[in-house]
mmCIF file of C-alpha atoms in Angstrom:
data_model
loop_
_atom_site.group_PDB
_atom_site.id
_atom_site.type_symbol
_atom_site.label_atom_id
_atom_site.label_comp_id
_atom_site.label_asym_id
_atom_site.label_seq_id
_atom_site.Cartn_x
_atom_site.Cartn_y
_atom_site.Cartn_z
ATOM 1 C CA MET A 1481 -153.098 52.410 69.824
ATOM 2 C CA SER A 1482 -155.857 53.943 67.869
ATOM 3 C CA GLU A 1483 -159.207 52.257 67.876
ATOM 4 C CA ILE A 1484 -160.116 54.125 64.689
ATOM 5 C CA HIS A 1485 -160.667 51.721 61.736
ATOM 6 C CA LEU A 1486 -161.724 54.106 59.148
ATOM 7 C CA ASP A 1487 -161.471 57.730 59.850
ATOM 8 C CA ARG A 1488 -164.507 59.214 58.126
ATOM 9 C CA ASP A 1489 -163.123 62.769 58.057
ATOM 10 C CA VAL A 1490 -160.223 61.629 55.864
ATOM 11 C CA LEU A 1491 -162.764 59.405 53.634
ATOM 12 C CA SER A 1492 -164.938 62.632 53.198
ATOM 13 C CA THR A 1493 -161.751 64.514 52.275
ATOM 14 C CA LEU A 1494 -160.933 61.957 49.795
ATOM 15 C CA ARG A 1495 -164.267 61.921 48.226
ATOM 16 C CA GLU A 1496 -164.497 65.578 47.522
ATOM 17 C CA VAL A 1497 -161.044 65.521 45.995
ATOM 18 C CA MET A 1498 -161.479 62.404 43.876
ATOM 19 C CA GLU A 1499 -165.067 62.984 43.221
ATOM 20 C CA ASP A 1500 -166.090 60.376 40.440
ATOM 21 C CA GLY A 1501 -162.687 58.520 40.853
ATOM 22 C CA TYR A 1502 -163.552 57.740 44.581
ATOM 23 C CA PRO A 1503 -164.851 54.492 44.159
ATOM 24 C CA GLU A 1504 -161.727 53.618 41.897
ATOM 25 C CA LEU A 1505 -159.456 54.628 44.771
ATOM 26 C CA LEU A 1506 -161.199 52.382 47.262
ATOM 27 C CA ASP A 1507 -160.988 49.555 44.760
ATOM 28 C CA THR A 1508 -157.364 50.141 44.305
ATOM 29 C CA PHE A 1509 -156.576 50.531 48.072
ATOM 30 C CA LEU A 1510 -158.460 47.131 48.579
ATOM 31 C CA GLU A 1511 -156.712 45.287 45.613
ATOM 32 C CA ASP A 1512 -153.045 46.906 46.700
ATOM 33 C CA SER A 1513 -153.743 45.934 50.345
ATOM 34 C CA GLU A 1514 -154.612 42.150 49.627
ATOM 35 C CA ALA A 1515 -151.563 41.980 47.431
ATOM 36 C CA ARG A 1516 -149.458 43.511 50.446
ATOM 37 C CA LEU A 1517 -150.836 40.929 53.094
ATOM 38 C CA ARG A 1518 -149.972 38.100 50.677
ATOM 39 C CA VAL A 1519 -146.466 39.348 50.620
ATOM 40 C CA LEU A 1520 -146.357 39.534 54.408
ATOM 41 C CA HIS A 1521 -147.634 36.313 54.885
ATOM 42 C CA GLU A 1522 -145.053 34.601 52.188
ATOM 43 C CA ALA A 1523 -142.275 37.144 53.277
ATOM 44 C CA ARG A 1524 -139.358 35.177 54.976
ATOM 45 C CA ASP A 1525 -136.614 37.876 55.217
ATOM 46 C CA ALA A 1526 -136.798 41.200 57.506
ATOM 47 C CA GLU A 1527 -135.987 43.445 54.561
ATOM 48 C CA LYS A 1528 -139.094 42.471 52.748
ATOM 49 C CA LEU A 1529 -141.490 42.334 55.964
ATOM 50 C CA SER A 1530 -140.119 45.882 56.605
ATOM 51 C CA ALA A 1531 -140.384 47.308 53.078
ATOM 52 C CA THR A 1532 -143.992 45.979 52.565
ATOM 53 C CA ALA A 1533 -145.010 47.147 56.224
ATOM 54 C CA HIS A 1534 -143.869 50.630 55.279
ATOM 55 C CA SER A 1535 -145.673 50.588 52.139
ATOM 56 C CA PHE A 1536 -148.966 49.200 53.653
ATOM 57 C CA LYS A 1537 -148.816 51.530 56.604
ATOM 58 C CA GLY A 1538 -148.492 54.608 54.169
ATOM 59 C CA SER A 1539 -151.184 53.659 52.010
ATOM 60 C CA SER A 1540 -153.592 53.086 55.099
ATOM 61 C CA SER A 1541 -152.760 55.994 56.640
ATOM 62 C CA ASN A 1542 -153.633 58.075 53.713
ATOM 63 C CA MET A 1543 -156.989 56.168 53.285
ATOM 64 C CA GLY A 1544 -157.848 56.999 56.937
ATOM 65 C CA ALA A 1545 -157.181 53.151 58.473
ATOM 66 C CA LEU A 1546 -155.425 54.538 61.352
ATOM 67 C CA ARG A 1547 -155.253 51.324 63.798
ATOM 68 C CA LEU A 1548 -154.279 49.411 60.408
ATOM 69 C CA ALA A 1549 -151.659 51.949 59.852
ATOM 70 C CA GLU A 1550 -150.280 51.738 63.336
ATOM 71 C CA LEU A 1551 -150.096 47.713 63.392
ATOM 72 C CA CYS A 1552 -148.213 48.151 59.832
ATOM 73 C CA GLY A 1553 -145.759 50.521 61.546
ATOM 74 C CA GLU A 1554 -145.066 48.382 64.371
ATOM 75 C CA LEU A 1555 -144.422 45.613 62.091
ATOM 76 C CA GLU A 1556 -142.088 47.722 60.238
ATOM 77 C CA GLN A 1557 -140.255 48.601 63.191
ATOM 78 C CA ARG A 1558 -140.240 44.759 64.650
ATOM 79 C CA ALA A 1559 -138.894 43.541 61.298
ATOM 80 C CA LYS A 1560 -135.760 45.709 62.009
ATOM 81 C CA GLN A 1561 -135.221 43.823 65.222
ATOM 82 C CA PRO A 1562 -132.488 41.018 65.079
ATOM 83 C CA SER A 1563 -135.087 38.066 65.876
ATOM 84 C CA LEU A 1564 -138.436 37.650 63.739
ATOM 85 C CA GLY A 1565 -139.552 35.613 66.539
ATOM 86 C CA GLY A 1566 -143.797 36.204 67.138
ATOM 87 C CA ILE A 1567 -144.021 38.261 64.075
ATOM 88 C CA GLU A 1568 -146.661 35.843 62.811
ATOM 89 C CA LYS A 1569 -148.577 36.892 65.457
ATOM 90 C CA LEU A 1570 -148.756 40.633 64.367
ATOM 91 C CA VAL A 1571 -149.163 39.714 60.588
ATOM 92 C CA ASN A 1572 -152.465 37.968 61.784
ATOM 93 C CA GLU A 1573 -153.537 40.956 63.725
ATOM 94 C CA ILE A 1574 -152.850 43.210 60.511
ATOM 95 C CA ASP A 1575 -154.795 40.487 58.454
ATOM 96 C CA SER A 1576 -157.617 40.995 60.977
ATOM 97 C CA GLU A 1577 -157.715 44.625 60.919
ATOM 98 C CA PHE A 1578 -157.674 44.573 57.424
ATOM 99 C CA ALA A 1579 -160.634 42.305 57.197
ATOM 100 C CA PHE A 1580 -162.760 44.913 59.128
ATOM 101 C CA VAL A 1581 -161.366 47.885 57.144
ATOM 102 C CA ARG A 1582 -162.202 45.845 53.816
ATOM 103 C CA THR A 1583 -165.786 45.647 54.750
ATOM 104 C CA LEU A 1584 -165.910 49.256 55.922
ATOM 105 C CA CYS A 1585 -164.218 50.303 52.531
ATOM 106 C CA ARG A 1586 -166.795 48.042 50.517
ATOM 107 C CA GLU A 1587 -169.843 49.783 52.595
ATOM 108 C CA GLU A 1588 -168.589 53.112 51.776
ATOM 109 C CA ARG A 1589 -168.271 52.224 48.034
ATOM 110 C CA GLU A 1590 -171.882 50.851 47.819
ATOM 111 C CA GLY A 1591 -172.830 54.017 49.528
ATOM 112 C CA PHE A 1592 -171.078 56.261 47.184
ATOM 113 C CA HIS A 1593 -173.481 57.668 44.494
ATOM 114 C CA CYS A 1594 -171.879 59.901 41.516
#
């Protein structure tokens, strides 16, 4: 599993492409991720867990949050299994990793100068 919480090369590319829109991109990622986390904590069916984990995996990957994307991918696959037993532990791992990524994204945003 990747130990990269936030790939700086990906962020650098996004910064170049997005220019002045970069801070808004970071904000949108954080807001969307927080909403997805709420869904993961509240979801009671495998289909909703899998779909939310899939979209969270994609956005995390696009933002360079590699470990978060891997955890979401693992949840997506686990949600397709017959039993959802123990899935709370994985959701909590995703929550913890996102807390770390959130801090890094906020630092990144504070360091951005238009």
